[in-house]
Amino acid sequence: MIAVFDQICAPRPDRGFAPLPVSTTAAGNMEALGMEEEEPWYDKQDLEQDLYLAAELGKTLLEKNREMEDSLQELYLTNEEQVQEIEYLSKQLEMLREMNEQHAKVYEQLDVSAHKLELTNQKLVQESKESQQKIDRLTGTMEALQNQVDSLTARVEELRSLEQLRARAEGRAIHRTVHSIPCFQELCGVGRCEDGAVRNLEAEQHSLEEENEGLRDVVAALQAAMCAERDRREGAERECAHMLQQSAHLEERLLVADGYRQHVLELEAELRELQQLGGVRGADRANGVSDTPTVLALSEGHAREEGAEPKGKGGGTGLVGPDSASVHKSCSDTALNAIAGRDAPGRKSAGYGPRANGMPGQGMSILREVDEQYHALLERYEELLGKCRRREDSLHHAGVQTSRPVSRDSSTRDCTSLVPPPSAVATPASGAAEGVDAQAETEEGGRAGHHTPEYKALFKEIFSHIQKSKVDRKSCKARKSNK
């Protein structure tokens, strides 16, 4: 402005004005003053034009000053947003570290439970082998006792037949010699000897009958013991099968835990990428470049990854099945919901307010509309997650309630001390709950064959809204440039 004023006040040779020399006399000065009074050294029209140019230049400088103040204010707001975004990312990193520590603890507990189940399984197998050997020994003993009872019964029958023959022979001999007295006396002596022999035979027969009764009682007791041992063996086999099922279930849980660990690593890598993109995004905002395309590219990349994961799981020969995939999805959704619920007030109060205050009216309306649409979709997403959690909790409670009745047979009491507590493993009746889960998953799979899942439709809607907001912002910029 000073340079312009100097330019205006500088003498112009086209107007016939020249600076006076310093060595002029007083007479020359008087003549020059008289000439100046007669002929003015400035033109009024040129002076007005110069003043108009000075006014325009001052106005332009004021507008430039205001624009620079606005840009400085925007830079301050952008800096505050970057600081808030860094704080939010640090909170997410802390959350992910806590989740990783919790998963590590769960892995340790699962390893301990699997080791205990393996030891219990080995003990049950050993007990089953010992029970089988004992049953074989008791069966051999019972067969030997049965053979002995049969031999003793045959001997008793032989003794009874011999006794009947001797009684008949004695009756005939007495009938023949009844008329001869000497012979009768001799026969009386013989009869007394035979009476002693008969008494001895009766005593021996009585002892044999008692022994036979005792052997029958022993056989009955052995049969009862064999039945009890058979029941105990069946209970041990059932318990062994249940332990095998629990071991398979724990192996599946270990596979799911490995999936959790991979997902945590992916989230940490994504968080590092977001932290690296934070500085680039702040520089783009300072230069006037929108960060919506970057967000859109990231969201489309996540959508492609989510679309490629089910194909790899369904067509490949991986170890993780549909159950582990559903648990993996529910765990990731739970983590995202926890992070969003923890930091949602900060995003609502600090993430969008400063930018809305520093943008024009039309940009503010577009951002508010996009913000409202995003929060509406986020609420829908949280409702869907809540429904999924309630359904899983109901199935879990149903499995726990059906697993309450436990067999209290005497044959399984010896094996209950070797089984871990209910908090570490599932009960035998949890197979019913697993069947219900499998039936629900087959029904969901059949429904998914006819239409896409709700969360995919929700993500598509979010991406469409982001694309729409991007197009609206581009159209607004084009309109402003045309104007």
Tab-separated table of C-alpha atoms in Angstrom:
chain	number	residue	atom	x	y	z
A	1	MET	CA	0.000	0.000	0.000
A	2	ILE	CA	2.894	2.381	0.759
A	3	ALA	CA	4.485	1.508	-2.577
A	4	VAL	CA	1.234	2.370	-4.370
A	5	PHE	CA	1.016	5.662	-2.524
A	6	ASP	CA	4.631	6.480	-3.471
A	7	GLN	CA	3.811	5.581	-7.055
A	8	ILE	CA	0.820	7.938	-7.015
A	9	CYS	CA	2.781	10.784	-5.444
A	10	ALA	CA	5.813	10.345	-7.730
A	11	PRO	CA	6.288	13.031	-10.445
A	12	ARG	CA	5.279	12.137	-13.976
A	13	PRO	CA	7.292	13.456	-16.941
A	14	ASP	CA	4.291	13.262	-19.307
A	15	ARG	CA	2.549	15.954	-17.288
A	16	GLY	CA	5.456	18.419	-17.599
A	17	PHE	CA	6.370	18.210	-13.920
A	18	ALA	CA	10.053	17.994	-12.925
A	19	PRO	CA	11.790	18.229	-9.562
A	20	LEU	CA	13.384	21.558	-8.743
A	21	PRO	CA	17.145	21.700	-8.349
A	22	VAL	CA	18.515	22.379	-4.955
A	23	SER	CA	20.889	25.171	-6.052
A	24	THR	CA	18.197	27.603	-7.276
A	25	THR	CA	17.948	31.043	-5.859
A	26	ALA	CA	15.110	32.667	-4.033
A	27	ALA	CA	14.007	34.409	-7.209
A	28	GLY	CA	13.879	31.114	-9.027
A	29	ASN	CA	11.851	29.675	-6.182
A	30	MET	CA	9.386	32.481	-6.332
A	31	GLU	CA	9.022	32.080	-10.080
A	32	ALA	CA	8.478	28.331	-9.669
A	33	LEU	CA	5.830	28.929	-7.027
A	34	GLY	CA	4.126	31.426	-9.275
A	35	MET	CA	4.100	28.901	-12.129
A	36	GLU	CA	2.712	26.246	-9.836
A	37	GLU	CA	-0.074	28.504	-8.767
A	38	GLU	CA	-0.905	29.324	-12.355
A	39	GLU	CA	-0.595	25.723	-13.687
A	40	PRO	CA	-1.456	22.819	-11.206
A	41	TRP	CA	0.956	19.827	-11.347
A	42	TYR	CA	-1.753	17.206	-10.948
A	43	ASP	CA	-4.704	16.097	-12.996
A	44	LYS	CA	-7.952	15.688	-11.084
A	45	GLN	CA	-9.131	12.717	-13.155
A	46	ASP	CA	-5.841	10.868	-12.628
A	47	LEU	CA	-6.015	11.576	-8.925
A	48	GLU	CA	-9.522	10.146	-8.676
A	49	GLN	CA	-8.443	7.082	-10.603
A	50	ASP	CA	-5.473	6.576	-8.293
A	51	LEU	CA	-7.661	6.911	-5.220
A	52	TYR	CA	-10.140	4.378	-6.655
A	53	LEU	CA	-7.280	1.937	-7.283
A	54	ALA	CA	-6.020	2.428	-3.746
A	55	ALA	CA	-9.487	1.726	-2.351
A	56	GLU	CA	-9.809	-1.465	-4.449
A	57	LEU	CA	-6.376	-2.590	-3.347
A	58	GLY	CA	-7.247	-2.018	0.329
A	59	LYS	CA	-10.482	-3.969	-0.086
A	60	THR	CA	-8.627	-6.848	-1.754
A	61	LEU	CA	-6.058	-6.905	1.034
A	62	LEU	CA	-8.792	-7.020	3.675
A	63	GLU	CA	-10.508	-9.927	1.910
A	64	LYS	CA	-7.188	-11.759	1.625
A	65	ASN	CA	-6.578	-11.174	5.330
A	66	ARG	CA	-9.993	-12.619	6.188
A	67	GLU	CA	-9.389	-15.658	3.991
A	68	MET	CA	-6.060	-16.259	5.676
A	69	GLU	CA	-7.708	-16.000	9.090
A	70	ASP	CA	-10.377	-18.527	8.002
A	71	SER	CA	-7.728	-20.928	6.683
A	72	LEU	CA	-5.778	-20.557	9.938
A	73	GLN	CA	-8.922	-21.360	11.937
A	74	GLU	CA	-9.529	-24.437	9.767
A	75	LEU	CA	-5.949	-25.564	10.361
A	76	TYR	CA	-6.488	-25.238	14.118
A	77	LEU	CA	-9.678	-27.312	13.890
A	78	THR	CA	-7.949	-29.923	11.741
A	79	ASN	CA	-5.159	-30.195	14.289
A	80	GLU	CA	-7.691	-30.732	17.096
A	81	GLU	CA	-9.445	-33.421	15.057
A	82	GLN	CA	-6.157	-35.202	14.449
A	83	VAL	CA	-5.364	-35.135	18.167
A	84	GLN	CA	-8.803	-36.607	18.964
A	85	GLU	CA	-8.378	-39.251	16.283
A	86	ILE	CA	-4.980	-40.236	17.709
A	87	GLU	CA	-6.552	-40.544	21.176
A	88	TYR	CA	-9.336	-42.699	19.752
A	89	LEU	CA	-6.837	-44.967	17.984
A	90	SER	CA	-4.784	-45.295	21.162
A	91	LYS	CA	-7.941	-46.339	23.043
A	92	GLN	CA	-8.645	-48.935	20.361
A	93	LEU	CA	-5.087	-50.233	20.679
A	94	GLU	CA	-5.469	-50.583	24.460
A	95	MET	CA	-8.769	-52.419	23.959
A	96	LEU	CA	-7.164	-54.797	21.471
A	97	ARG	CA	-4.287	-55.468	23.848
A	98	GLU	CA	-6.717	-56.283	26.656
A	99	MET	CA	-8.628	-58.601	24.332
A	100	ASN	CA	-5.381	-60.306	23.340
A	101	GLU	CA	-4.489	-60.851	27.009
A	102	GLN	CA	-7.949	-62.271	27.707
A	103	HIS	CA	-7.636	-64.617	24.734
A	104	ALA	CA	-4.227	-65.745	25.975
A	105	LYS	CA	-5.756	-66.561	29.383
A	106	VAL	CA	-8.562	-68.481	27.676
A	107	TYR	CA	-5.976	-70.450	25.669
A	108	GLU	CA	-4.140	-71.380	28.852
A	109	GLN	CA	-7.367	-72.512	30.529
A	110	LEU	CA	-8.301	-74.563	27.472
A	111	ASP	CA	-4.877	-76.209	27.435
A	112	VAL	CA	-5.185	-77.110	31.126
A	113	SER	CA	-8.708	-78.478	30.600
A	114	ALA	CA	-7.591	-80.511	27.585
A	115	HIS	CA	-4.700	-81.969	29.590
A	116	LYS	CA	-7.038	-82.899	32.456
A	117	LEU	CA	-9.480	-84.506	30.034
A	118	GLU	CA	-6.706	-86.531	28.423
A	119	LEU	CA	-5.583	-87.813	31.837
A	120	THR	CA	-9.172	-88.651	32.788
A	121	ASN	CA	-9.696	-90.414	29.469
A	122	GLN	CA	-6.579	-92.518	29.990
A	123	LYS	CA	-7.718	-93.457	33.504
A	124	LEU	CA	-11.158	-94.439	32.233
A	125	VAL	CA	-9.663	-96.572	29.467
A	126	GLN	CA	-7.429	-98.313	32.018
A	127	GLU	CA	-10.382	-98.904	34.349
A	128	SER	CA	-12.408	-100.273	31.449
A	129	LYS	CA	-9.640	-102.758	30.634
A	130	GLU	CA	-9.395	-103.812	34.294
A	131	SER	CA	-13.170	-104.230	34.500
A	132	GLN	CA	-13.145	-106.377	31.377
A	133	GLN	CA	-10.418	-108.589	32.823
A	134	LYS	CA	-12.314	-108.897	36.097
A	135	ILE	CA	-15.507	-109.810	34.243
A	136	ASP	CA	-13.608	-112.501	32.319
A	137	ARG	CA	-12.192	-113.925	35.555
A	138	LEU	CA	-15.613	-113.956	37.227
A	139	THR	CA	-17.128	-115.632	34.178
A	140	GLY	CA	-14.488	-118.390	34.301
A	141	THR	CA	-15.053	-118.861	38.049
A	142	MET	CA	-18.827	-119.055	37.515
A	143	GLU	CA	-18.428	-121.675	34.787
A	144	ALA	CA	-16.137	-123.753	37.021
A	145	LEU	CA	-18.644	-123.538	39.912
A	146	GLN	CA	-21.485	-124.484	37.573
A	147	ASN	CA	-19.542	-127.563	36.422
A	148	GLN	CA	-18.854	-128.491	40.054
A	149	VAL	CA	-22.553	-128.109	40.923
A	150	ASP	CA	-23.504	-130.349	37.993
A	151	SER	CA	-21.019	-133.035	39.080
A	152	LEU	CA	-22.285	-132.897	42.693
A	153	THR	CA	-25.900	-133.141	41.507
A	154	ALA	CA	-25.052	-136.246	39.414
A	155	ARG	CA	-23.321	-137.789	42.432
A	156	VAL	CA	-26.370	-137.131	44.653
A	157	GLU	CA	-28.613	-138.836	42.089
A	158	GLU	CA	-26.287	-141.860	41.995
A	159	LEU	CA	-26.325	-142.118	45.800
A	160	ARG	CA	-30.127	-141.958	45.866
A	161	SER	CA	-30.411	-144.735	43.285
A	162	LEU	CA	-27.915	-146.885	45.254
A	163	GLU	CA	-29.912	-146.322	48.463
A	164	GLN	CA	-33.137	-147.445	46.783
A	165	LEU	CA	-31.452	-150.617	45.428
A	166	ARG	CA	-30.052	-151.459	48.849
A	167	ALA	CA	-33.462	-150.977	50.511
A	168	ARG	CA	-35.107	-153.313	47.993
A	169	ALA	CA	-32.399	-155.983	48.478
A	170	GLU	CA	-32.748	-155.839	52.282
A	171	GLY	CA	-36.541	-156.211	52.065
A	172	ARG	CA	-36.202	-159.340	49.877
A	173	ALA	CA	-33.586	-160.886	52.188
A	174	ILE	CA	-35.738	-160.337	55.286
A	175	HIS	CA	-38.780	-161.827	53.560
A	176	ARG	CA	-36.861	-165.018	52.610
A	177	THR	CA	-35.246	-165.701	55.988
A	178	VAL	CA	-38.113	-164.742	58.292
A	179	HIS	CA	-38.973	-168.442	59.133
A	180	SER	CA	-35.528	-169.547	60.247
A	181	ILE	CA	-34.614	-168.250	63.719
A	182	PRO	CA	-30.855	-168.571	63.513
A	183	CYS	CA	-30.879	-166.941	60.148
A	184	PHE	CA	-33.238	-164.270	61.549
A	185	GLN	CA	-30.809	-163.479	64.342
A	186	GLU	CA	-27.991	-163.242	61.864
A	187	LEU	CA	-30.102	-160.991	59.702
A	188	CYS	CA	-30.916	-158.751	62.691
A	189	GLY	CA	-27.163	-158.246	63.246
A	190	VAL	CA	-26.728	-157.559	59.554
A	191	GLY	CA	-29.715	-155.145	59.682
A	192	ARG	CA	-28.118	-153.207	62.518
A	193	CYS	CA	-24.873	-152.815	60.532
A	194	GLU	CA	-26.821	-151.718	57.477
A	195	ASP	CA	-28.798	-149.195	59.603
A	196	GLY	CA	-25.470	-147.602	60.610
A	197	ALA	CA	-24.416	-147.453	56.956
A	198	VAL	CA	-27.757	-145.893	55.980
A	199	ARG	CA	-27.388	-143.284	58.684
A	200	ASN	CA	-23.916	-142.477	57.464
A	201	LEU	CA	-25.271	-142.132	53.908
A	202	GLU	CA	-28.066	-139.826	55.122
A	203	ALA	CA	-25.564	-137.618	56.978
A	204	GLU	CA	-23.342	-137.495	53.883
A	205	GLN	CA	-26.354	-136.670	51.682
A	206	HIS	CA	-27.409	-133.898	54.072
A	207	SER	CA	-23.932	-132.375	54.009
A	208	LEU	CA	-23.902	-132.603	50.213
A	209	GLU	CA	-27.262	-130.842	50.034
A	210	GLU	CA	-25.996	-128.105	52.330
A	211	GLU	CA	-22.882	-127.743	50.189
A	212	ASN	CA	-25.077	-127.623	47.083
A	213	GLU	CA	-27.207	-124.849	48.595
A	214	GLY	CA	-24.071	-122.893	49.534
A	215	LEU	CA	-22.740	-123.276	45.997
A	216	ARG	CA	-26.066	-122.095	44.591
A	217	ASP	CA	-25.913	-119.027	46.810
A	218	VAL	CA	-22.346	-118.371	45.658
A	219	VAL	CA	-23.430	-118.698	42.015
A	220	ALA	CA	-26.326	-116.275	42.581
A	221	ALA	CA	-23.963	-113.781	44.273
A	222	LEU	CA	-21.492	-114.136	41.397
A	223	GLN	CA	-24.269	-113.576	38.875
A	224	ALA	CA	-25.364	-110.439	40.746
A	225	ALA	CA	-21.741	-109.218	40.908
A	226	MET	CA	-21.351	-109.913	37.180
A	227	CYS	CA	-24.508	-107.912	36.405
A	228	ALA	CA	-23.267	-105.028	38.572
A	229	GLU	CA	-19.870	-105.208	36.891
A	230	ARG	CA	-21.558	-105.241	33.482
A	231	ASP	CA	-23.582	-102.140	34.436
A	232	ARG	CA	-20.439	-100.470	35.695
A	233	ARG	CA	-18.650	-101.326	32.470
A	234	GLU	CA	-21.479	-99.846	30.404
A	235	GLY	CA	-21.383	-96.693	32.542
A	236	ALA	CA	-17.617	-96.453	32.088
A	237	GLU	CA	-18.025	-96.884	28.317
A	238	ARG	CA	-20.669	-94.156	28.245
A	239	GLU	CA	-18.438	-91.883	30.329
A	240	CYS	CA	-15.503	-92.620	28.007
A	241	ALA	CA	-17.606	-91.763	24.946
A	242	HIS	CA	-18.717	-88.569	26.664
A	243	MET	CA	-15.099	-87.679	27.454
A	244	LEU	CA	-14.189	-88.258	23.813
A	245	GLN	CA	-17.001	-85.920	22.747
A	246	GLN	CA	-15.803	-83.315	25.242
A	247	SER	CA	-12.253	-83.680	23.946
A	248	ALA	CA	-13.462	-83.119	20.363
A	249	HIS	CA	-15.486	-80.115	21.523
A	250	LEU	CA	-12.429	-78.657	23.244
A	251	GLU	CA	-10.373	-79.213	20.098
A	252	GLU	CA	-12.990	-77.250	18.169
A	253	ARG	CA	-12.808	-74.501	20.787
A	254	LEU	CA	-9.029	-74.447	20.390
A	255	LEU	CA	-9.463	-74.030	16.629
A	256	VAL	CA	-11.916	-71.193	17.300
A	257	ALA	CA	-9.412	-69.631	19.695
A	258	ASP	CA	-6.774	-69.773	16.950
A	259	GLY	CA	-9.241	-67.974	14.713
A	260	TYR	CA	-9.686	-65.336	17.429
A	261	ARG	CA	-5.914	-64.869	17.618
A	262	GLN	CA	-5.651	-64.401	13.840
A	263	HIS	CA	-8.518	-61.909	13.937
A	264	VAL	CA	-6.792	-59.929	16.719
A	265	LEU	CA	-3.599	-59.806	14.648
A	266	GLU	CA	-5.570	-58.565	11.643
A	267	LEU	CA	-7.206	-55.859	13.768
A	268	GLU	CA	-3.839	-54.752	15.116
A	269	ALA	CA	-2.432	-54.532	11.558
A	270	GLU	CA	-5.487	-52.529	10.490
A	271	LEU	CA	-5.046	-50.212	13.476
A	272	ARG	CA	-1.404	-49.599	12.539
A	273	GLU	CA	-2.491	-48.795	8.982
A	274	LEU	CA	-5.065	-46.340	10.307
A	275	GLN	CA	-2.434	-44.670	12.490
A	276	GLN	CA	-0.128	-44.347	9.479
A	277	LEU	CA	-2.949	-42.902	7.403
A	278	GLY	CA	-3.803	-40.389	10.181
A	279	GLY	CA	-0.934	-38.034	9.275
A	280	VAL	CA	-1.599	-38.295	5.520
A	281	ARG	CA	-5.276	-37.638	6.060
A	282	GLY	CA	-4.527	-34.530	8.159
A	283	ALA	CA	-2.198	-33.177	5.427
A	284	ASP	CA	-4.892	-33.773	2.786
A	285	ARG	CA	-7.423	-31.899	4.861
A	286	ALA	CA	-5.008	-28.989	5.324
A	287	ASN	CA	-4.532	-28.825	1.526
A	288	GLY	CA	-8.298	-28.904	0.919
A	289	VAL	CA	-8.470	-32.560	-0.260
A	290	SER	CA	-11.390	-34.640	0.990
A	291	ASP	CA	-10.691	-37.840	2.905
A	292	THR	CA	-13.895	-39.528	1.836
A	293	PRO	CA	-12.261	-41.502	-1.028
A	294	THR	CA	-9.714	-42.967	1.390
A	295	VAL	CA	-12.441	-44.081	3.785
A	296	LEU	CA	-14.419	-45.453	0.870
A	297	ALA	CA	-11.418	-47.405	-0.410
A	298	LEU	CA	-10.788	-48.842	3.036
A	299	SER	CA	-14.439	-49.795	3.473
A	300	GLU	CA	-14.568	-51.394	0.009
A	301	GLY	CA	-11.358	-53.319	0.816
A	302	HIS	CA	-12.937	-54.635	4.026
A	303	ALA	CA	-16.073	-55.567	2.100
A	304	ARG	CA	-13.998	-57.517	-0.446
A	305	GLU	CA	-12.128	-59.284	2.366
A	306	GLU	CA	-15.396	-60.204	4.088
A	307	GLY	CA	-16.807	-61.498	0.810
A	308	ALA	CA	-13.676	-63.573	0.134
A	309	GLU	CA	-13.526	-65.184	3.586
A	310	PRO	CA	-16.680	-67.348	3.298
A	311	LYS	CA	-15.516	-68.628	-0.119
A	312	GLY	CA	-12.173	-69.713	1.324
A	313	LYS	CA	-13.819	-71.381	4.264
A	314	GLY	CA	-16.464	-73.173	2.222
A	315	GLY	CA	-14.298	-74.345	-0.665
A	316	GLY	CA	-10.951	-75.013	0.993
A	317	THR	CA	-9.807	-77.865	3.181
A	318	GLY	CA	-9.224	-75.768	6.318
A	319	LEU	CA	-9.755	-76.948	9.825
A	320	VAL	CA	-12.154	-74.220	10.865
A	321	GLY	CA	-15.771	-75.171	10.111
A	322	PRO	CA	-19.031	-73.196	9.973
A	323	ASP	CA	-19.381	-73.246	13.748
A	324	SER	CA	-15.972	-71.655	14.244
A	325	ALA	CA	-16.737	-69.121	11.491
A	326	SER	CA	-19.960	-68.073	13.232
A	327	VAL	CA	-18.191	-67.809	16.579
A	328	HIS	CA	-15.374	-65.841	14.923
A	329	LYS	CA	-17.909	-63.405	13.413
A	330	SER	CA	-19.765	-62.999	16.695
A	331	CYS	CA	-16.520	-62.353	18.558
A	332	SER	CA	-15.387	-59.691	16.047
A	333	ASP	CA	-18.819	-58.042	16.136
A	334	THR	CA	-18.717	-58.049	19.929
A	335	ALA	CA	-15.280	-56.392	19.920
A	336	LEU	CA	-16.355	-53.724	17.426
A	337	ASN	CA	-19.556	-53.065	19.362
A	338	ALA	CA	-17.596	-52.727	22.630
A	339	ILE	CA	-15.207	-50.226	21.033
A	340	ALA	CA	-18.048	-48.280	19.432
A	341	GLY	CA	-20.067	-48.226	22.659
A	342	ARG	CA	-17.053	-47.116	24.680
A	343	ASP	CA	-16.033	-44.218	22.374
A	344	ALA	CA	-19.369	-43.238	20.784
A	345	PRO	CA	-19.890	-40.122	22.989
A	346	GLY	CA	-16.427	-38.860	22.082
A	347	ARG	CA	-17.135	-39.258	18.396
A	348	LYS	CA	-20.491	-37.543	18.650
A	349	SER	CA	-19.264	-34.614	20.716
A	350	ALA	CA	-15.757	-34.035	19.351
A	351	GLY	CA	-15.412	-35.907	16.064
A	352	TYR	CA	-18.003	-34.006	14.042
A	353	GLY	CA	-18.670	-30.732	15.842
A	354	PRO	CA	-15.578	-28.678	14.942
A	355	ARG	CA	-15.698	-29.570	11.286
A	356	ALA	CA	-19.355	-28.632	11.061
A	357	ASN	CA	-18.608	-25.307	12.675
A	358	GLY	CA	-15.779	-24.512	10.266
A	359	MET	CA	-17.557	-25.408	6.961
A	360	PRO	CA	-20.164	-23.572	4.883
A	361	GLY	CA	-23.882	-24.082	5.330
A	362	GLN	CA	-24.309	-26.589	2.512
A	363	GLY	CA	-21.317	-28.689	3.578
A	364	MET	CA	-22.635	-28.647	7.155
A	365	SER	CA	-25.993	-29.972	6.027
A	366	ILE	CA	-24.401	-32.757	3.968
A	367	LEU	CA	-22.127	-33.811	6.818
A	368	ARG	CA	-24.981	-33.755	9.313
A	369	GLU	CA	-27.122	-35.841	6.997
A	370	VAL	CA	-24.317	-38.368	6.510
A	371	ASP	CA	-23.675	-38.392	10.274
A	372	GLU	CA	-27.345	-39.046	11.038
A	373	GLN	CA	-27.518	-41.812	8.433
A	374	TYR	CA	-24.348	-43.385	9.816
A	375	HIS	CA	-25.638	-43.336	13.401
A	376	ALA	CA	-28.990	-44.751	12.294
A	377	LEU	CA	-27.207	-47.614	10.535
A	378	LEU	CA	-24.969	-48.101	13.582
A	379	GLU	CA	-28.037	-48.390	15.827
A	380	ARG	CA	-29.522	-50.961	13.449
A	381	TYR	CA	-26.268	-52.880	13.527
A	382	GLU	CA	-26.192	-52.842	17.341
A	383	GLU	CA	-29.800	-54.076	17.461
A	384	LEU	CA	-28.899	-56.999	15.193
A	385	LEU	CA	-25.916	-57.812	17.392
A	386	GLY	CA	-28.165	-57.721	20.460
A	387	LYS	CA	-30.600	-60.156	18.824
A	388	CYS	CA	-27.763	-62.521	17.940
A	389	ARG	CA	-26.416	-62.384	21.508
A	390	ARG	CA	-29.839	-63.006	23.032
A	391	ARG	CA	-30.325	-65.989	20.768
A	392	GLU	CA	-26.929	-67.440	21.676
A	393	ASP	CA	-27.597	-66.848	25.390
A	394	SER	CA	-30.986	-68.574	25.146
A	395	LEU	CA	-29.429	-71.578	23.416
A	396	HIS	CA	-26.644	-71.674	26.007
A	397	HIS	CA	-29.142	-71.532	28.911
A	398	ALA	CA	-31.210	-74.252	27.297
A	399	GLY	CA	-28.094	-76.430	27.035
A	400	VAL	CA	-27.227	-75.796	30.697
A	401	GLN	CA	-30.775	-76.607	31.875
A	402	THR	CA	-30.919	-79.864	29.914
A	403	SER	CA	-27.508	-80.858	31.242
A	404	ARG	CA	-28.629	-80.739	34.933
A	405	PRO	CA	-29.944	-84.372	35.374
A	406	VAL	CA	-26.901	-86.601	35.906
A	407	SER	CA	-26.980	-90.360	36.329
A	408	ARG	CA	-26.670	-91.402	39.997
A	409	ASP	CA	-26.220	-95.117	39.434
A	410	SER	CA	-23.934	-96.928	41.825
A	411	SER	CA	-21.853	-98.176	38.922
A	412	THR	CA	-20.884	-94.602	37.900
A	413	ARG	CA	-20.154	-93.191	41.363
A	414	ASP	CA	-16.578	-94.396	41.224
A	415	CYS	CA	-15.969	-92.479	37.991
A	416	THR	CA	-17.444	-89.135	39.087
A	417	SER	CA	-14.407	-88.252	41.195
A	418	LEU	CA	-12.235	-88.333	38.060
A	419	VAL	CA	-14.433	-85.973	36.016
A	420	PRO	CA	-13.582	-82.223	36.151
A	421	PRO	CA	-16.130	-79.775	37.607
A	422	PRO	CA	-19.008	-78.534	35.411
A	423	SER	CA	-17.319	-75.119	35.000
A	424	ALA	CA	-14.427	-76.674	33.052
A	425	VAL	CA	-16.277	-79.140	30.749
A	426	ALA	CA	-19.756	-79.641	29.396
A	427	THR	CA	-22.197	-82.219	30.874
A	428	PRO	CA	-23.352	-85.333	28.982
A	429	ALA	CA	-26.677	-83.794	28.088
A	430	SER	CA	-25.001	-80.901	26.293
A	431	GLY	CA	-25.295	-83.025	23.154
A	432	ALA	CA	-28.956	-82.006	23.021
A	433	ALA	CA	-27.983	-78.322	23.067
A	434	GLU	CA	-25.372	-78.978	20.378
A	435	GLY	CA	-28.070	-80.665	18.295
A	436	VAL	CA	-30.303	-77.606	18.717
A	437	ASP	CA	-27.390	-75.372	17.688
A	438	ALA	CA	-26.708	-77.517	14.650
A	439	GLN	CA	-30.399	-77.453	13.680
A	440	ALA	CA	-30.510	-73.640	14.066
A	441	GLU	CA	-27.348	-73.298	12.001
A	442	THR	CA	-28.767	-75.523	9.243
A	443	GLU	CA	-31.923	-73.408	9.219
A	444	GLU	CA	-29.828	-70.213	9.023
A	445	GLY	CA	-27.735	-71.762	6.241
A	446	GLY	CA	-30.937	-72.596	4.322
A	447	ARG	CA	-32.190	-69.067	4.769
A	448	ALA	CA	-28.834	-67.630	3.706
A	449	GLY	CA	-29.089	-69.666	0.504
A	450	HIS	CA	-32.248	-67.714	-0.469
A	451	HIS	CA	-31.202	-64.198	0.575
A	452	THR	CA	-28.126	-62.354	1.794
A	453	PRO	CA	-27.492	-61.921	5.557
A	454	GLU	CA	-28.642	-58.755	7.283
A	455	TYR	CA	-25.153	-57.519	8.205
A	456	LYS	CA	-24.025	-57.692	4.562
A	457	ALA	CA	-27.054	-55.668	3.493
A	458	LEU	CA	-26.256	-53.197	6.285
A	459	PHE	CA	-22.651	-52.823	5.101
A	460	LYS	CA	-23.839	-52.350	1.517
A	461	GLU	CA	-26.198	-49.627	2.688
A	462	ILE	CA	-23.362	-47.909	4.595
A	463	PHE	CA	-21.129	-48.018	1.524
A	464	SER	CA	-23.926	-46.675	-0.692
A	465	HIS	CA	-24.461	-43.752	1.717
A	466	ILE	CA	-20.716	-43.001	1.718
A	467	GLN	CA	-20.641	-43.080	-2.084
A	468	LYS	CA	-23.706	-40.847	-2.224
A	469	SER	CA	-22.111	-38.329	0.160
A	470	LYS	CA	-18.959	-38.359	-1.975
A	471	VAL	CA	-20.979	-37.636	-5.147
A	472	ASP	CA	-22.911	-34.866	-3.360
A	473	ARG	CA	-19.712	-33.196	-2.206
A	474	LYS	CA	-18.222	-33.406	-5.696
A	475	SER	CA	-21.390	-31.886	-7.196
A	476	CYS	CA	-21.321	-29.056	-4.620
A	477	LYS	CA	-17.694	-28.309	-5.475
A	478	ALA	CA	-18.539	-28.332	-9.198
A	479	ARG	CA	-21.432	-25.928	-8.633
A	480	LYS	CA	-19.237	-23.573	-6.622
A	481	SER	CA	-16.537	-23.656	-9.310
A	482	ASN	CA	-19.143	-22.927	-12.028
A	483	LYS	CA	-20.506	-19.997	-10.056
